[in-house]
Coordinates of C-alpha atoms and ligand atoms in Angstrom, one line a residue:
Q1 CA 2.6 -20.1 5.7
F2 CA 5.7 -18.6 7.3
K3 CA 5.5 -16.5 10.4
F4 CA 7.5 -13.6 11.7
E5 CA 6.6 -12.2 15.1
N6 CA 4.2 -9.6 13.8
I7 CA 3.5 -10.6 10.3
L8 CA 2.2 -13.6 8.4
F9 CA 3.2 -14.1 4.8
E10 CA 3.0 -16.7 2.0
K11 CA 3.5 -17.0 -1.7
R12 CA 0.2 -17.9 -3.3
E13 CA -0.5 -19.4 -6.7
G14 CA -0.6 -17.1 -9.6
G15 CA 2.4 -15.1 -8.5
V16 CA 0.7 -13.3 -5.6
G17 CA 2.7 -12.5 -2.5
Y18 CA 0.4 -12.3 0.5
V19 CA 1.3 -10.3 3.6
Q20 CA -0.9 -9.9 6.7
L21 CA -0.2 -7.7 9.7
N22 CA -0.6 -9.9 12.7
R23 CA -0.5 -8.2 16.1
P24 CA -4.1 -9.0 17.1
K25 CA -3.7 -8.0 20.7
A26 CA -2.7 -4.4 19.8
L27 CA -5.0 -4.1 16.7
N28 CA -1.9 -4.3 14.5
A29 CA -0.3 -1.2 16.0
L30 CA 2.8 -0.5 14.1
C31 CA 5.7 -1.2 16.5
D32 CA 9.3 -1.0 15.4
G33 CA 9.5 -4.8 15.1
L34 CA 6.5 -5.0 12.8
F35 CA 7.9 -2.4 10.6
T36 CA 11.3 -4.1 10.3
E37 CA 9.6 -7.3 9.4
L38 CA 7.2 -5.7 6.9
I39 CA 10.0 -3.9 5.0
Q40 CA 12.1 -7.1 4.9
I41 CA 9.3 -9.2 3.5
L42 CA 8.2 -6.6 1.0
K43 CA 11.7 -6.3 -0.3
E44 CA 12.1 -10.0 -0.6
M45 CA 8.8 -10.2 -2.6
D46 CA 9.9 -7.3 -4.7
N47 CA 13.1 -9.2 -5.6
D48 CA 11.3 -12.6 -6.1
P49 CA 11.0 -13.2 -9.8
E50 CA 7.9 -15.4 -9.2
V51 CA 5.9 -12.6 -7.5
G52 CA 4.0 -10.2 -9.7
C53 CA 1.8 -8.5 -7.2
I54 CA 1.7 -8.1 -3.4
I55 CA -1.3 -8.0 -1.1
L56 CA -1.0 -6.1 2.2
T57 CA -3.8 -6.6 4.6
G58 CA -4.7 -6.8 8.3
S59 CA -7.4 -8.6 10.3
E60 CA -11.2 -8.3 10.1
K61 CA -11.0 -5.9 13.1
A62 CA -8.1 -3.7 12.1
F63 CA -5.8 -3.1 9.2
A64 CA -3.7 -1.1 11.7
A65 CA -4.7 1.2 14.6
G66 CA -1.7 3.4 14.1
A67 CA 1.8 3.8 15.3
D68 CA 2.4 2.0 18.6
I69 CA 1.5 4.7 21.1
K70 CA 2.9 2.8 24.1
E71 CA 6.2 2.5 22.3
M72 CA 6.2 6.2 21.4
K73 CA 5.0 7.7 24.6
D74 CA 8.3 8.3 26.3
Q75 CA 10.2 9.4 23.2
T76 CA 12.0 12.8 23.3
F77 CA 12.6 15.3 20.5
P78 CA 16.4 14.8 20.4
H79 CA 15.9 11.1 20.0
T80 CA 13.2 11.3 17.3
Y81 CA 15.4 13.8 15.5
T82 CA 18.8 12.1 15.7
S83 CA 17.3 8.7 15.0
N84 CA 15.3 10.1 12.1
M85 CA 12.2 8.4 13.5
L86 CA 9.9 7.3 10.7
G87 CA 12.5 8.4 8.1
W88 CA 12.9 4.9 6.9
W89 CA 9.2 4.2 6.4
D90 CA 9.3 5.6 3.0
E91 CA 11.3 2.5 1.9
I92 CA 7.9 1.0 1.3
T93 CA 7.3 3.6 -1.4
R94 CA 10.4 2.2 -3.2
I95 CA 8.8 -1.2 -3.6
R96 CA 8.4 -1.4 -7.4
K97 CA 5.8 -4.2 -7.7
P98 CA 2.2 -3.2 -7.2
I99 CA 0.8 -3.4 -3.7
V100 CA -2.9 -4.1 -3.3
G101 CA -4.0 -3.0 0.2
G102 CA -7.1 -4.5 1.8
V103 CA -8.6 -2.6 4.8
N104 CA -11.1 -4.2 7.1
G105 CA -11.8 -2.3 10.4
Y106 CA -9.5 0.4 11.7
A107 CA -6.9 2.2 9.5
L108 CA -5.9 5.0 11.8
G109 CA -2.9 7.3 12.1
G110 CA 0.1 5.4 10.8
G111 CA -2.3 2.7 9.7
C112 CA -4.2 5.0 7.4
E113 CA -0.8 6.3 6.1
L114 CA 0.4 2.8 5.4
A115 CA -2.8 2.0 3.6
M116 CA -2.5 5.2 1.5
I117 CA 1.0 4.1 0.4
C118 CA -0.6 1.0 -1.2
D119 CA -1.1 1.3 -4.9
I120 CA -4.7 0.1 -5.0
L121 CA -7.0 0.1 -1.9
I122 CA -10.0 -2.1 -1.4
A123 CA -12.1 -1.8 1.7
G124 CA -14.5 -3.9 3.6
S125 CA -17.7 -2.2 4.5
N126 CA -16.6 -2.1 8.2
A127 CA -13.4 0.0 7.3
K128 CA -12.7 3.2 9.3
F129 CA -10.1 5.6 8.2
G130 CA -8.7 8.4 10.4
Q131 CA -5.8 10.6 11.4
P132 CA -6.5 10.9 15.1
E133 CA -3.0 12.1 16.0
I134 CA -4.3 15.5 17.2
T135 CA -6.1 13.7 20.0
L136 CA -2.7 12.4 21.2
G137 CA -1.1 15.9 21.0
T138 CA 0.8 15.1 17.8
I139 CA 0.4 15.3 14.0
P140 CA 0.5 12.8 11.2
G141 CA 4.1 11.7 10.7
M142 CA 4.1 9.4 7.7
G143 CA 2.4 11.3 4.9
G144 CA -1.1 11.6 6.3
S145 CA -1.4 15.3 5.9
Q146 CA 0.0 15.1 2.3
R147 CA -1.5 12.0 0.8
L148 CA -4.9 12.4 2.3
T149 CA -5.1 16.0 1.1
R150 CA -4.2 15.0 -2.4
V151 CA -6.8 12.3 -2.5
I152 CA -9.8 13.8 -0.7
G153 CA -9.2 17.5 -1.0
K154 CA -8.2 20.2 1.5
S155 CA -11.4 20.8 3.3
R156 CA -12.3 17.2 4.3
A157 CA -8.6 16.3 4.9
M158 CA -8.3 19.4 7.2
E159 CA -11.4 18.4 9.0
M160 CA -10.2 14.8 9.6
V161 CA -6.7 16.0 10.7
L162 CA -8.1 18.7 13.0
T163 CA -10.9 16.7 14.6
G164 CA -9.5 13.2 14.6
E165 CA -12.9 11.9 13.5
F166 CA -13.1 8.7 11.4
M167 CA -14.3 8.3 7.8
D168 CA -16.4 5.2 7.0
A169 CA -16.0 2.9 3.9
N170 CA -18.9 4.4 2.0
E171 CA -17.5 7.9 2.2
A172 CA -14.0 6.6 1.4
V173 CA -15.1 5.1 -1.8
Q174 CA -17.2 8.2 -2.8
R175 CA -14.1 10.4 -2.2
G176 CA -11.7 8.1 -4.2
L177 CA -9.7 7.0 -1.2
V178 CA -10.5 3.4 -2.0
S179 CA -11.4 1.6 -5.3
R180 CA -14.4 -0.2 -4.0
V181 CA -16.1 -1.6 -0.9
V182 CA -17.0 -5.2 -0.4
E183 CA -18.4 -7.4 2.4
P184 CA -15.7 -7.8 5.0
K185 CA -15.8 -11.6 4.6
L186 CA -15.2 -11.2 0.8
L187 CA -12.3 -8.9 1.1
N188 CA -9.6 -11.6 0.7
D189 CA -11.3 -13.1 -2.4
E190 CA -11.4 -9.7 -4.0
L191 CA -7.8 -8.9 -3.1
M192 CA -6.8 -12.3 -4.7
R193 CA -8.9 -11.7 -7.8
V194 CA -7.3 -8.3 -8.6
S195 CA -3.8 -9.4 -7.6
R196 CA -3.8 -12.6 -9.7
K197 CA -4.9 -10.6 -12.7
I198 CA -2.1 -8.1 -12.2
A199 CA 0.4 -10.9 -11.6
S200 CA -0.6 -12.5 -14.9
M201 CA 0.7 -9.5 -16.8
S202 CA 4.3 -8.9 -18.0
K203 CA 6.3 -7.9 -14.9
P204 CA 8.5 -5.2 -16.4
I205 CA 5.5 -3.6 -18.0
T206 CA 3.5 -3.8 -14.8
M207 CA 6.3 -2.1 -12.9
M208 CA 6.5 0.6 -15.5
C209 CA 2.7 1.2 -15.2
K210 CA 3.1 1.6 -11.4
E211 CA 6.0 4.0 -11.9
V212 CA 4.2 6.3 -14.3
V213 CA 0.9 6.5 -12.3
N214 CA 3.0 7.3 -9.2
E215 CA 4.6 10.1 -11.2
A216 CA 1.2 11.6 -11.8
Y217 CA 0.7 11.6 -8.1
E218 CA 4.0 13.0 -7.2
T219 CA 4.9 15.6 -9.8
G220 CA 3.1 18.3 -11.9
L221 CA 1.3 17.5 -15.2
K222 CA 4.0 18.8 -17.5
D223 CA 6.8 16.7 -16.0
G224 CA 4.5 13.7 -15.5
L225 CA 3.4 13.7 -19.2
K226 CA 7.0 13.8 -20.3
Y227 CA 8.0 11.0 -17.9
E228 CA 5.1 8.9 -19.1
R229 CA 6.1 9.3 -22.7
R230 CA 9.7 8.3 -22.0
I231 CA 8.6 5.2 -20.2
F232 CA 6.1 4.5 -23.0
H233 CA 9.0 4.7 -25.5
S234 CA 11.0 2.3 -23.4
T235 CA 8.3 -0.4 -23.5
F236 CA 9.5 -0.7 -27.2
A237 CA 12.8 -2.1 -25.8
T238 CA 11.0 -5.1 -24.3
N239 CA 10.0 -8.4 -25.9
D240 CA 6.7 -8.4 -24.1
R241 CA 5.6 -5.2 -25.9
K242 CA 6.3 -6.9 -29.2
E243 CA 4.6 -10.1 -28.1
G244 CA 1.5 -8.2 -26.8
M245 CA 0.9 -6.4 -30.0
T246 CA 1.7 -9.4 -32.2
A247 CA -0.7 -11.5 -30.2
F248 CA -3.4 -9.0 -30.6
A249 CA -2.9 -8.9 -34.4
E250 CA -2.8 -12.7 -34.5
K251 CA -6.0 -12.9 -32.4
R252 CA -4.3 -15.0 -29.6
K253 CA -3.4 -14.7 -26.0
P254 CA 0.1 -13.2 -25.3
N255 CA 2.8 -15.4 -23.8
W256 CA 4.7 -13.1 -21.5
T257 CA 8.4 -13.8 -20.9
D258 CA 9.0 -10.9 -18.5
S259 CA 11.7 -9.8 -20.9
Ligands
LIG1 N1 -0.8 1.7 19.9 C1 -0.7 0.8 20.9 N2 -1.7 0.0 21.3 C2 -2.9 0.1 20.7 C3 -3.1 1.0 19.7 C4 -2.0 1.8 19.2 N3 -2.1 2.7 18.2 N4 -4.4 0.9 19.3 C5 -4.9 0.0 20.0 N5 -4.0 -0.5 20.9 C6 -4.2 -1.6 21.9 C7 -5.0 -1.1 23.1 O1 -4.2 -0.4 24.0 C8 -5.6 -2.4 23.6 O2 -4.5 -3.0 24.4 P1 -4.8 -3.6 25.9 O3 -5.8 -4.7 25.6 O4 -3.5 -4.0 26.3 O5 -5.4 -2.4 26.6 C9 -5.8 -3.2 22.4 O6 -5.0 -2.6 21.4 C10 -7.3 -3.2 21.9 O7 -7.7 -1.8 21.8 P2 -9.0 -1.2 22.5 O8 -9.3 -1.9 23.7 O9 -8.8 0.3 22.6 O10 -10.1 -1.5 21.4 P3 -11.4 -0.8 21.1 O11 -12.1 -1.6 20.1 O12 -12.1 -0.4 22.3 O13 -11.0 0.6 20.3 C11 -9.7 1.9 18.7 C12 -10.3 0.6 19.1 C13 -10.7 3.0 18.6 C14 -8.9 1.7 17.4 C15 -8.7 2.3 19.9 O14 -7.9 1.2 20.2 C16 -7.9 3.5 19.6 O15 -8.3 4.7 19.6 N6 -6.5 3.3 19.3 C17 -5.6 4.3 19.0 C18 -5.8 4.9 17.6 C19 -4.9 6.1 17.4 O16 -4.9 7.1 18.0 N7 -4.0 5.9 16.4 C20 -3.0 6.9 16.0 C21 -1.7 6.6 16.7 S1 -0.6 7.9 16.4 C22 0.1 7.6 15.0 O17 -0.2 6.7 14.2 C23 1.2 8.6 14.6 C24 1.5 8.4 13.1 C25 2.9 8.8 12.9 C26 3.5 7.9 11.9 C27 3.5 6.5 12.3 C28 4.8 5.9 12.6 C29 4.9 4.5 13.2

């Protein structure tokens, strides 16, 4: 297992890239250093032909308790504006391999926003989601007001953003924010199970699936349907599409060549 200052990561068997936020003393608050490391390792895994799926998780106490408040507290508007503070966070949305997020404990502010960028979210029963920026005199800055509203609807998102109150794991699963809830101790096993399965598929087809589902999330139905159909057509340019259908017809398992 390799170690950056704020992150642990390793390549695991079955083509899974494992990334763990690791600033335990600050509940994984997202300081600049953590983010630089996170983006670097995610990009490396995205470019690694052996990796088919990426896990992003935190500790049992916290996924991430938000942007680093101590680092932010003396910032001024001219500096946030000219440095385009947070502008580069969306590089994570350009990672093309699936990211399975695992949340135990706090996912607050930027931590909730980072979790919502993941493609699949699985929560431990102790998970707590929140956008408490208002209690600090600021607002969500990395998509919280937009992604949360799309997923859980206007009224509940508005309530969370305006009160700063947290949402527990059971409510998060009922509202579709996470796929399912597991015992905190079993979270890692579940993340591995899902990620290994995804990583066993054809990589180009997996990436196309991620791309079209994200299109549904980001555009209207008409454009999204057209986009999906075009990508669907393009699967017919791959060997894996031919292999998958041939294997079905021959009643055998497909041998993916990622081509
Ligand atoms: N930033 C910096 N340090 C933090 C943060 C944080 N977000 N959260 C916790 N810590 C530190 C605490 O200061 C404390 O450090 P120390 O021991 O040196 O005092 C340590 O982590 C442990 O925390 P607590 O003692 O507070 O632990 P508790 O179990 O009592 O409480 C809570 C846990 C409820 C999570 C509490 O720590 C808390 O309320 N944290 C702040 C949560 C918050 O407001 N998050 C939103 C931050 S604003 C934000 O994310 C803006 C988003 C904009 C985009 C993001 C771009 C980066």
